[in-house]
Structure formats: C-alpha cells, structure tokens
Amino acid sequence: MFSIKTSKGNVSFPRFVGPFINGKFQPTLSALPVKRQLLNPCTEELLETVHEAGPEDVDFAVKSAHAALKGPWKDFSGRRRRNVLLDIAQALEQNIWKMTVLEAACGKPLAEAKYDIEESIECFRYFAGHADKIYGLNFATEDNHKSYTVKKPVGICGLITSFNYPLVLAAWKIAPALACGNAVILKPAPQTPLSSLMLGELIAKHTDLPQGVFNVLPGGEAVGSAIVTHKGIHKCSFTGSGNVGRKVMSGAANSNLKSITLELGGKSPLIVFADADLDQAVEDVFGAIFSNMGQNCCAGSRLFLEKGIESQFLERLKARIEKVKIGDTLDEAYDFGTMVDRAQFEKVMTFIEEAKTEVEADLLVGGKRCGDKGYFIEPTVFYNVPETSRLATEEIFGPVLSVMKPFVSLDEVLERANATPYGLASGVWTKDLTKAEHCIQELETGVTWVNCYNLCSSHLPFGGVKQSGFGKDLGTEALGEYTTVKAVTIRV
C-alpha cells in the first residue's frame, strides 16, 4: 500500500506492481525494465514508483485482446456492453474521492480534479446509452435486391493520452471504444498513470468485462511507438503534441495503415466585443486560459479585445487573477496548482523569461515562479503582444495569456484570429447574435464557444481542424471512430 496526504487526512491505495494486462497487474516483460519515480509536483517529493511497460508487454496485451475479441467479448450483446459501462461509472462514483486524490496529486486543485472525475463518470454513462444502439441503414434502390449496412467494431484500439486530464481523456476514448465492442490498450502519459491503473483495478473488481478487453500500459515513447507500429492493433487514438502526432501518423502508415484519430495542440483565440457583458467575459477568459494552470489543449491563449475596452477589461482581469490562491493541490484551501513536472515548468518559464527580455510586450501581472519548492508559476498576462512573436504563435501549455493589440473591425479580428496553423477552439463574447453567428461560421476551429468557454459535454463532438488534428472524441461522431461499415446486397 502507499498513501497520499490531503487536508482531509491520508488516503491509501494498493501498489500498482506493473502493467495491467489480461485482467490483472503483471510484472513487466520488458528486456530493459524501467522504474519511474513519480514526484508530487507541489512538494517535489516521491509519490510512488511505477514499473513501466515495454514493447514486449505490448505484444502480450495484443495477444490477450485478440483472444478476448475472438472469445467471450465477441458474444456480448449491446445490452451487456451497456451494463459494463454503467458498472464502470458506478465503480468510479463509489471511489470518487480516491480517484480525485490521485488526479490532484499530479498538481491539479482538488475541486478541478473532482470535476474531472465527475465528467469521466458522465462520459461512461453517456456511451452506455449508445452501446445497444449501434445500427446501420437499409436501402430500397434496386428491384429484387435488399441492401443495408452493418457496423462492426474496429478491433484492437491503442489509446494514447496526455498528462493534463488523465482520466477524462482516457474516458473519452475508452467509453466509445467499449460501447462499440472493441478491445482497448491504454497508454497513459508517463507523468500521470495512477488513475488509469486504478481504473483497471476497478474494472477487474466491479464489472464482468472479459479479461484482455481492457489493458493499461504505463510508459514513455518506447511503449507508445510499439503501440502505433504494432500490426495487430487496428486503431490508434492519440491526444498530445503536434510533433508526436506526426510520428503517430508515420508509424500508422508504415505498419498496417491503421486508422487514427489525432487531437493535438492549439493556440485558441478569444474575441471580446465592446457590447459583451464584461464581468462575465473576464471570468470566462480567466477560466479559458488558467483552468488546469493553462495545461489545456484548447486553452484560450490569445485574447483580442475590441478597441476602447482594453483598459477596463485588463484592470478587471488583473483583479481576478490577484484573488488566486496558489498552493498544495491536496489542500482544499488552494485553487491554483502546478506544472505537471520539472520539464514542463522549465519550458513555460523559458517562454516567460524570453518574453520579458526579448519581446516588445508589456507584463500586466505574474511572470515569476511562486515559492522555492514545487513547480508553481504565477498566472501571467502579457499585453500588446506582437502577432509574430513566440508568445502569439507557439503553444506554451502553461498559465500565460497573450493579449494582442486591440481590434477595430469584425473582419480584421477574424483574419487575425485565424492567422495560426492551429484550429482547435475559439471563444466569442458579444450580445449581438448576428455578430456571434458570423464568427461561428468564419472562425477556423473545431469548437466555438459563445459567451462561455471550456464546456465539453459528452453529447457534443470535440476535435480540431488544421494542425490541431482530425477525428472526434465525444458525441455520436465518436462512434464512427471505433466502427467500420460493411455494405451488404442480397438478391431476393
């Protein structure tokens, strides 16, 4: 057992002795076994040691998944798959505090971590409702022939997630994959594997999911590469950086041309018009960039303010930021946490220091490390940021907002907002619905929020365009990512 200390007392967990394969934790088969020390990013103290998987474990997981697909899982009706997903949701709900603590121990405030677990539960319940409703179409276009389509599971799905929302991102992929009858090999980010490993334990204890259908392989690039290039895996869904996304595409193409879904980075624009409810817009913008300390693929990191409101808006935004309580994320007294690890901390601080010395922009607030222990960075805002600076063009993945020079016209701001290779999300604040609708149609993003931000409901598809990726998580669209369509014609 190991324990995590919180403001409500210690919480104990079983030790996860290795990868979760074929329904139980296994010693790694890796020829070069790695023990990764996970540090609490708030204290830089040892949290737990995880035995990482290797390529040999990927082979074992594929064989186990294949046996399950050809065996008991194949015979599960949609109704039984629905019940499995509902059982997973119930198990998570019964262990919500433990799961919350595991996520908070990665540098996320307890309130945000609890919300993430609740959203994960909702995701499993949503896709449970689809498990017994996977259907094709009938056609009556030819005399003496009957034509229809059948939807079949893709097969074995390799799911690779990022560190910023460990369980949420896993649920977004696992739930539709299982609903459609697939087997899953999940590789969580190496910094944040604990909640995914515990999910494996809960599934084994509280559901009748056959062994081999769900597997968890903690590890780094070697495991991810083995999943992407394995010819026994039929689908890969990846959330992470654009650079790694390109490797996923290459590996999938050079192995067995497996289908892929990519949810990559962003440099999402926020547009606030003069007629907006400014108090609400300030709160929404604060959440858009500083939720999860900016470690969010759809973080609203470029802010465009209509000319004439910039001074009062920035004054209110600064006042909101100054209310933040930065500290130990396992203590409910604090609402702002850390970067996930030292590497991410150093990357973000490099952006900030470069901006302070080399970029012709003004610092409104923040810009420093907070304290001398842990990977805390103050919420930081630069304004009058040049359009071509790294602050304005590159994904920082930290608590740094770039306020661009004010805009004058609608067409101008849309052109500037779209001047990025990314296209994940965007936000618009206005009371003019005609203006809002024009922005919705013209913004080159996969998601647009109007007078709100960061609302990701299970029934709505999520994914980007341009270099933010392709394919969808969530919504009925996600079902298409985990099924194939067979066309059938019968002479009658």
PDB file of N, CA and C in Angstrom, residues 61-71 73-74 81 151-159 173-186 209 212-215 227 230-237 256 258-260 478-485:
ATOM      1  N   ALA A  61      -0.234  -7.741 -24.470  1.00  0.00           N
ATOM      2  CA  ALA A  61      -1.556  -7.114 -24.410  1.00  0.00           C
ATOM      3  C   ALA A  61      -2.338  -7.342 -25.703  1.00  0.00           C
ATOM      4  N   VAL A  62      -1.659  -7.286 -26.845  1.00  0.00           N
ATOM      5  CA  VAL A  62      -2.323  -7.527 -28.126  1.00  0.00           C
ATOM      6  C   VAL A  62      -2.835  -8.960 -28.204  1.00  0.00           C
ATOM      7  N   LYS A  63      -2.028  -9.919 -27.768  1.00  0.00           N
ATOM      8  CA  LYS A  63      -2.462 -11.318 -27.780  1.00  0.00           C
ATOM      9  C   LYS A  63      -3.669 -11.525 -26.856  1.00  0.00           C
ATOM     10  N   SER A  64      -3.639 -10.884 -25.692  1.00  0.00           N
ATOM     11  CA  SER A  64      -4.754 -11.002 -24.759  1.00  0.00           C
ATOM     12  C   SER A  64      -6.010 -10.364 -25.326  1.00  0.00           C
ATOM     13  N   ALA A  65      -5.855  -9.196 -25.941  1.00  0.00           N
ATOM     14  CA  ALA A  65      -7.002  -8.507 -26.534  1.00  0.00           C
ATOM     15  C   ALA A  65      -7.575  -9.314 -27.699  1.00  0.00           C
ATOM     16  N   HIS A  66      -6.703  -9.890 -28.503  1.00  0.00           N
ATOM     17  CA  HIS A  66      -7.152 -10.696 -29.645  1.00  0.00           C
ATOM     18  C   HIS A  66      -7.953 -11.905 -29.169  1.00  0.00           C
ATOM     19  N   ALA A  67      -7.456 -12.566 -28.123  1.00  0.00           N
ATOM     20  CA  ALA A  67      -8.172 -13.733 -27.583  1.00  0.00           C
ATOM     21  C   ALA A  67      -9.541 -13.333 -27.053  1.00  0.00           C
ATOM     22  N   ALA A  68      -9.627 -12.160 -26.411  1.00  0.00           N
ATOM     23  CA  ALA A  68     -10.923 -11.702 -25.883  1.00  0.00           C
ATOM     24  C   ALA A  68     -11.891 -11.374 -27.012  1.00  0.00           C
ATOM     25  N   LEU A  69     -11.381 -10.751 -28.083  1.00  0.00           N
ATOM     26  CA  LEU A  69     -12.235 -10.407 -29.210  1.00  0.00           C
ATOM     27  C   LEU A  69     -12.787 -11.647 -29.900  1.00  0.00           C
ATOM     28  N   LYS A  70     -11.985 -12.679 -29.979  1.00  0.00           N
ATOM     29  CA  LYS A  70     -12.423 -13.923 -30.626  1.00  0.00           C
ATOM     30  C   LYS A  70     -13.197 -14.816 -29.667  1.00  0.00           C
ATOM     31  N   GLY A  71     -13.140 -14.486 -28.390  1.00  0.00           N
ATOM     32  CA  GLY A  71     -13.781 -15.315 -27.378  1.00  0.00           C
ATOM     33  C   GLY A  71     -15.006 -14.671 -26.785  1.00  0.00           C
ATOM     34  N   TRP A  73     -15.869 -11.744 -25.401  1.00  0.00           N
ATOM     35  CA  TRP A  73     -16.297 -10.368 -25.691  1.00  0.00           C
ATOM     36  C   TRP A  73     -17.112 -10.304 -26.982  1.00  0.00           C
ATOM     37  N   LYS A  74     -16.776 -11.169 -27.931  1.00  0.00           N
ATOM     38  CA  LYS A  74     -17.491 -11.189 -29.203  1.00  0.00           C
ATOM     39  C   LYS A  74     -18.976 -11.478 -29.007  1.00  0.00           C
ATOM     40  N   ARG A  81     -22.859  -4.898 -23.041  1.00  0.00           N
ATOM     41  CA  ARG A  81     -21.816  -3.863 -23.088  1.00  0.00           C
ATOM     42  C   ARG A  81     -22.290  -2.599 -22.365  1.00  0.00           C
ATOM     43  N   LYS A 151     -22.568  -2.161 -39.012  1.00  0.00           N
ATOM     44  CA  LYS A 151     -21.428  -1.556 -38.316  1.00  0.00           C
ATOM     45  C   LYS A 151     -20.768  -2.595 -37.424  1.00  0.00           C
ATOM     46  N   LYS A 152     -19.452  -2.694 -37.571  1.00  0.00           N
ATOM     47  CA  LYS A 152     -18.671  -3.680 -36.830  1.00  0.00           C
ATOM     48  C   LYS A 152     -17.592  -2.966 -36.020  1.00  0.00           C
ATOM     49  N   PRO A 153     -17.168  -3.541 -34.889  1.00  0.00           N
ATOM     50  CA  PRO A 153     -16.052  -2.938 -34.149  1.00  0.00           C
ATOM     51  C   PRO A 153     -14.772  -2.961 -34.973  1.00  0.00           C
ATOM     52  N   VAL A 154     -13.931  -1.950 -34.775  1.00  0.00           N
ATOM     53  CA  VAL A 154     -12.662  -1.871 -35.497  1.00  0.00           C
ATOM     54  C   VAL A 154     -11.757  -3.032 -35.118  1.00  0.00           C
ATOM     55  N   GLY A 155     -11.715  -3.360 -33.821  1.00  0.00           N
ATOM     56  CA  GLY A 155     -10.851  -4.444 -33.346  1.00  0.00           C
ATOM     57  C   GLY A 155     -10.107  -4.032 -32.092  1.00  0.00           C
ATOM     58  N   ILE A 156      -8.792  -4.043 -32.150  1.00  0.00           N
ATOM     59  CA  ILE A 156      -7.954  -3.649 -31.005  1.00  0.00           C
ATOM     60  C   ILE A 156      -7.561  -2.192 -31.177  1.00  0.00           C
ATOM     61  N   CYS A 157      -7.844  -1.377 -30.159  1.00  0.00           N
ATOM     62  CA  CYS A 157      -7.615   0.067 -30.223  1.00  0.00           C
ATOM     63  C   CYS A 157      -6.501   0.467 -29.262  1.00  0.00           C
ATOM     64  N   GLY A 158      -5.479   1.107 -29.791  1.00  0.00           N
ATOM     65  CA  GLY A 158      -4.424   1.679 -28.966  1.00  0.00           C
ATOM     66  C   GLY A 158      -4.760   3.122 -28.646  1.00  0.00           C
ATOM     67  N   LEU A 159      -4.939   3.418 -27.382  1.00  0.00           N
ATOM     68  CA  LEU A 159      -5.371   4.741 -26.937  1.00  0.00           C
ATOM     69  C   LEU A 159      -4.236   5.399 -26.156  1.00  0.00           C
ATOM     70  N   LYS A 173     -12.024   8.154 -24.746  1.00  0.00           N
ATOM     71  CA  LYS A 173     -11.651   7.159 -25.747  1.00  0.00           C
ATOM     72  C   LYS A 173     -12.131   5.755 -25.371  1.00  0.00           C
ATOM     73  N   ILE A 174     -11.988   5.397 -24.098  1.00  0.00           N
ATOM     74  CA  ILE A 174     -12.361   4.044 -23.659  1.00  0.00           C
ATOM     75  C   ILE A 174     -13.856   3.804 -23.836  1.00  0.00           C
ATOM     76  N   ALA A 175     -14.679   4.766 -23.413  1.00  0.00           N
ATOM     77  CA  ALA A 175     -16.128   4.554 -23.378  1.00  0.00           C
ATOM     78  C   ALA A 175     -16.707   4.257 -24.765  1.00  0.00           C
ATOM     79  N   PRO A 176     -16.425   5.070 -25.797  1.00  0.00           N
ATOM     80  CA  PRO A 176     -16.973   4.718 -27.114  1.00  0.00           C
ATOM     81  C   PRO A 176     -16.348   3.460 -27.690  1.00  0.00           C
ATOM     82  N   ALA A 177     -15.071   3.224 -27.407  1.00  0.00           N
ATOM     83  CA  ALA A 177     -14.417   2.018 -27.921  1.00  0.00           C
ATOM     84  C   ALA A 177     -15.093   0.763 -27.374  1.00  0.00           C
ATOM     85  N   LEU A 178     -15.352   0.720 -26.069  1.00  0.00           N
ATOM     86  CA  LEU A 178     -16.014  -0.443 -25.475  1.00  0.00           C
ATOM     87  C   LEU A 178     -17.476  -0.517 -25.895  1.00  0.00           C
ATOM     88  N   ALA A 179     -18.144   0.611 -25.998  1.00  0.00           N
ATOM     89  CA  ALA A 179     -19.549   0.614 -26.413  1.00  0.00           C
ATOM     90  C   ALA A 179     -19.718  -0.047 -27.769  1.00  0.00           C
ATOM     91  N   CYS A 180     -18.734   0.137 -28.649  1.00  0.00           N
ATOM     92  CA  CYS A 180     -18.800  -0.420 -29.994  1.00  0.00           C
ATOM     93  C   CYS A 180     -18.268  -1.852 -30.075  1.00  0.00           C
ATOM     94  N   GLY A 181     -17.781  -2.397 -28.951  1.00  0.00           N
ATOM     95  CA  GLY A 181     -17.346  -3.788 -28.932  1.00  0.00           C
ATOM     96  C   GLY A 181     -15.885  -4.025 -29.206  1.00  0.00           C
ATOM     97  N   ASN A 182     -15.057  -3.004 -29.073  1.00  0.00           N
ATOM     98  CA  ASN A 182     -13.622  -3.148 -29.309  1.00  0.00           C
ATOM     99  C   ASN A 182     -12.890  -3.600 -28.054  1.00  0.00           C
ATOM    100  N   ALA A 183     -11.630  -3.985 -28.223  1.00  0.00           N
ATOM    101  CA  ALA A 183     -10.706  -4.186 -27.108  1.00  0.00           C
ATOM    102  C   ALA A 183      -9.771  -2.989 -27.037  1.00  0.00           C
ATOM    103  N   VAL A 184      -9.257  -2.706 -25.857  1.00  0.00           N
ATOM    104  CA  VAL A 184      -8.522  -1.462 -25.609  1.00  0.00           C
ATOM    105  C   VAL A 184      -7.161  -1.743 -24.994  1.00  0.00           C
ATOM    106  N   ILE A 185      -6.159  -1.042 -25.516  1.00  0.00           N
ATOM    107  CA  ILE A 185      -4.841  -0.961 -24.879  1.00  0.00           C
ATOM    108  C   ILE A 185      -4.579   0.516 -24.621  1.00  0.00           C
ATOM    109  N   LEU A 186      -4.631   0.915 -23.371  1.00  0.00           N
ATOM    110  CA  LEU A 186      -4.480   2.318 -22.980  1.00  0.00           C
ATOM    111  C   LEU A 186      -3.060   2.586 -22.527  1.00  0.00           C
ATOM    112  N   LEU A 209     -16.452  -7.476 -17.425  1.00  0.00           N
ATOM    113  CA  LEU A 209     -15.706  -7.318 -18.664  1.00  0.00           C
ATOM    114  C   LEU A 209     -14.698  -8.453 -18.783  1.00  0.00           C
ATOM    115  N   GLY A 212      -8.619  -9.265 -20.829  1.00  0.00           N
ATOM    116  CA  GLY A 212      -7.983  -8.968 -22.107  1.00  0.00           C
ATOM    117  C   GLY A 212      -8.650  -7.862 -22.895  1.00  0.00           C
ATOM    118  N   VAL A 213      -9.887  -7.506 -22.529  1.00  0.00           N
ATOM    119  CA  VAL A 213     -10.578  -6.441 -23.269  1.00  0.00           C
ATOM    120  C   VAL A 213     -10.005  -5.078 -22.915  1.00  0.00           C
ATOM    121  N   PHE A 214      -9.614  -4.893 -21.670  1.00  0.00           N
ATOM    122  CA  PHE A 214      -9.082  -3.607 -21.224  1.00  0.00           C
ATOM    123  C   PHE A 214      -7.698  -3.807 -20.620  1.00  0.00           C
ATOM    124  N   ASN A 215      -6.716  -3.086 -21.142  1.00  0.00           N
ATOM    125  CA  ASN A 215      -5.328  -3.204 -20.701  1.00  0.00           C
ATOM    126  C   ASN A 215      -4.730  -1.813 -20.525  1.00  0.00           C
ATOM    127  N   ILE A 227       2.969   0.601 -29.726  1.00  0.00           N
ATOM    128  CA  ILE A 227       1.523   0.554 -29.967  1.00  0.00           C
ATOM    129  C   ILE A 227       1.204   1.058 -31.372  1.00  0.00           C
ATOM    130  N   HIS A 230       2.436  -1.444 -34.102  1.00  0.00           N
ATOM    131  CA  HIS A 230       2.093  -2.866 -33.983  1.00  0.00           C
ATOM    132  C   HIS A 230       1.044  -3.242 -35.036  1.00  0.00           C
ATOM    133  N   LYS A 231       1.326  -4.287 -35.786  1.00  0.00           N
ATOM    134  CA  LYS A 231       0.430  -4.683 -36.870  1.00  0.00           C
ATOM    135  C   LYS A 231      -0.813  -5.399 -36.361  1.00  0.00           C
ATOM    136  N   GLY A 232      -0.835  -5.763 -35.089  1.00  0.00           N
ATOM    137  CA  GLY A 232      -2.011  -6.393 -34.521  1.00  0.00           C
ATOM    138  C   GLY A 232      -3.004  -5.406 -33.929  1.00  0.00           C
ATOM    139  N   ILE A 233      -2.647  -4.116 -33.958  1.00  0.00           N
ATOM    140  CA  ILE A 233      -3.539  -3.059 -33.466  1.00  0.00           C
ATOM    141  C   ILE A 233      -4.181  -2.379 -34.668  1.00  0.00           C
ATOM    142  N   HIS A 234      -5.496  -2.197 -34.613  1.00  0.00           N
ATOM    143  CA  HIS A 234      -6.241  -1.751 -35.786  1.00  0.00           C
ATOM    144  C   HIS A 234      -6.606  -0.275 -35.768  1.00  0.00           C
ATOM    145  N   LYS A 235      -6.489   0.354 -34.628  1.00  0.00           N
ATOM    146  CA  LYS A 235      -6.893   1.744 -34.485  1.00  0.00           C
ATOM    147  C   LYS A 235      -6.015   2.409 -33.437  1.00  0.00           C
ATOM    148  N   CYS A 236      -5.633   3.658 -33.685  1.00  0.00           N
ATOM    149  CA  CYS A 236      -4.889   4.424 -32.676  1.00  0.00           C
ATOM    150  C   CYS A 236      -5.542   5.789 -32.522  1.00  0.00           C
ATOM    151  N   SER A 237      -5.889   6.133 -31.301  1.00  0.00           N
ATOM    152  CA  SER A 237      -6.413   7.456 -30.975  1.00  0.00           C
ATOM    153  C   SER A 237      -5.417   8.140 -30.056  1.00  0.00           C
ATOM    154  N   ASN A 256       0.580  -0.978 -40.553  1.00  0.00           N
ATOM    155  CA  ASN A 256      -0.558  -1.659 -41.184  1.00  0.00           C
ATOM    156  C   ASN A 256      -1.656  -0.683 -41.620  1.00  0.00           C
ATOM    157  N   LYS A 258      -3.197   1.482 -39.991  1.00  0.00           N
ATOM    158  CA  LYS A 258      -4.286   1.540 -39.017  1.00  0.00           C
ATOM    159  C   LYS A 258      -4.933   2.914 -39.046  1.00  0.00           C
ATOM    160  N   SER A 259      -6.223   2.974 -38.785  1.00  0.00           N
ATOM    161  CA  SER A 259      -6.908   4.260 -38.734  1.00  0.00           C
ATOM    162  C   SER A 259      -6.476   5.019 -37.488  1.00  0.00           C
ATOM    163  N   ILE A 260      -6.471   6.334 -37.565  1.00  0.00           N
ATOM    164  CA  ILE A 260      -6.019   7.142 -36.439  1.00  0.00           C
ATOM    165  C   ILE A 260      -6.942   8.325 -36.209  1.00  0.00           C
ATOM    166  N   ALA A 478     -18.073  10.143 -32.273  1.00  0.00           N
ATOM    167  CA  ALA A 478     -17.008   9.274 -31.763  1.00  0.00           C
ATOM    168  C   ALA A 478     -17.277   7.811 -32.074  1.00  0.00           C
ATOM    169  N   LEU A 479     -18.545   7.426 -32.189  1.00  0.00           N
ATOM    170  CA  LEU A 479     -18.871   6.034 -32.504  1.00  0.00           C
ATOM    171  C   LEU A 479     -18.314   5.643 -33.869  1.00  0.00           C
ATOM    172  N   GLY A 480     -18.304   6.604 -34.786  1.00  0.00           N
ATOM    173  CA  GLY A 480     -17.753   6.331 -36.112  1.00  0.00           C
ATOM    174  C   GLY A 480     -16.258   6.096 -36.106  1.00  0.00           C
ATOM    175  N   GLU A 481     -15.579   6.611 -35.081  1.00  0.00           N
ATOM    176  CA  GLU A 481     -14.134   6.402 -34.977  1.00  0.00           C
ATOM    177  C   GLU A 481     -13.793   4.966 -34.574  1.00  0.00           C
ATOM    178  N   TYR A 482     -14.761   4.265 -33.975  1.00  0.00           N
ATOM    179  CA  TYR A 482     -14.481   2.930 -33.428  1.00  0.00           C
ATOM    180  C   TYR A 482     -15.317   1.837 -34.089  1.00  0.00           C
ATOM    181  N   THR A 483     -15.859   2.141 -35.279  1.00  0.00           N
ATOM    182  CA  THR A 483     -16.592   1.135 -36.039  1.00  0.00           C
ATOM    183  C   THR A 483     -16.165   1.175 -37.495  1.00  0.00           C
ATOM    184  N   THR A 484     -16.354   0.052 -38.176  1.00  0.00           N
ATOM    185  CA  THR A 484     -16.234   0.013 -39.629  1.00  0.00           C
ATOM    186  C   THR A 484     -17.613  -0.254 -40.206  1.00  0.00           C
ATOM    187  N   VAL A 485     -17.810   0.124 -41.445  1.00  0.00           N
ATOM    188  CA  VAL A 485     -19.110  -0.035 -42.089  1.00  0.00           C
ATOM    189  C   VAL A 485     -18.988  -1.045 -43.230  1.00  0.00           C
TER     190      VAL A 485
END
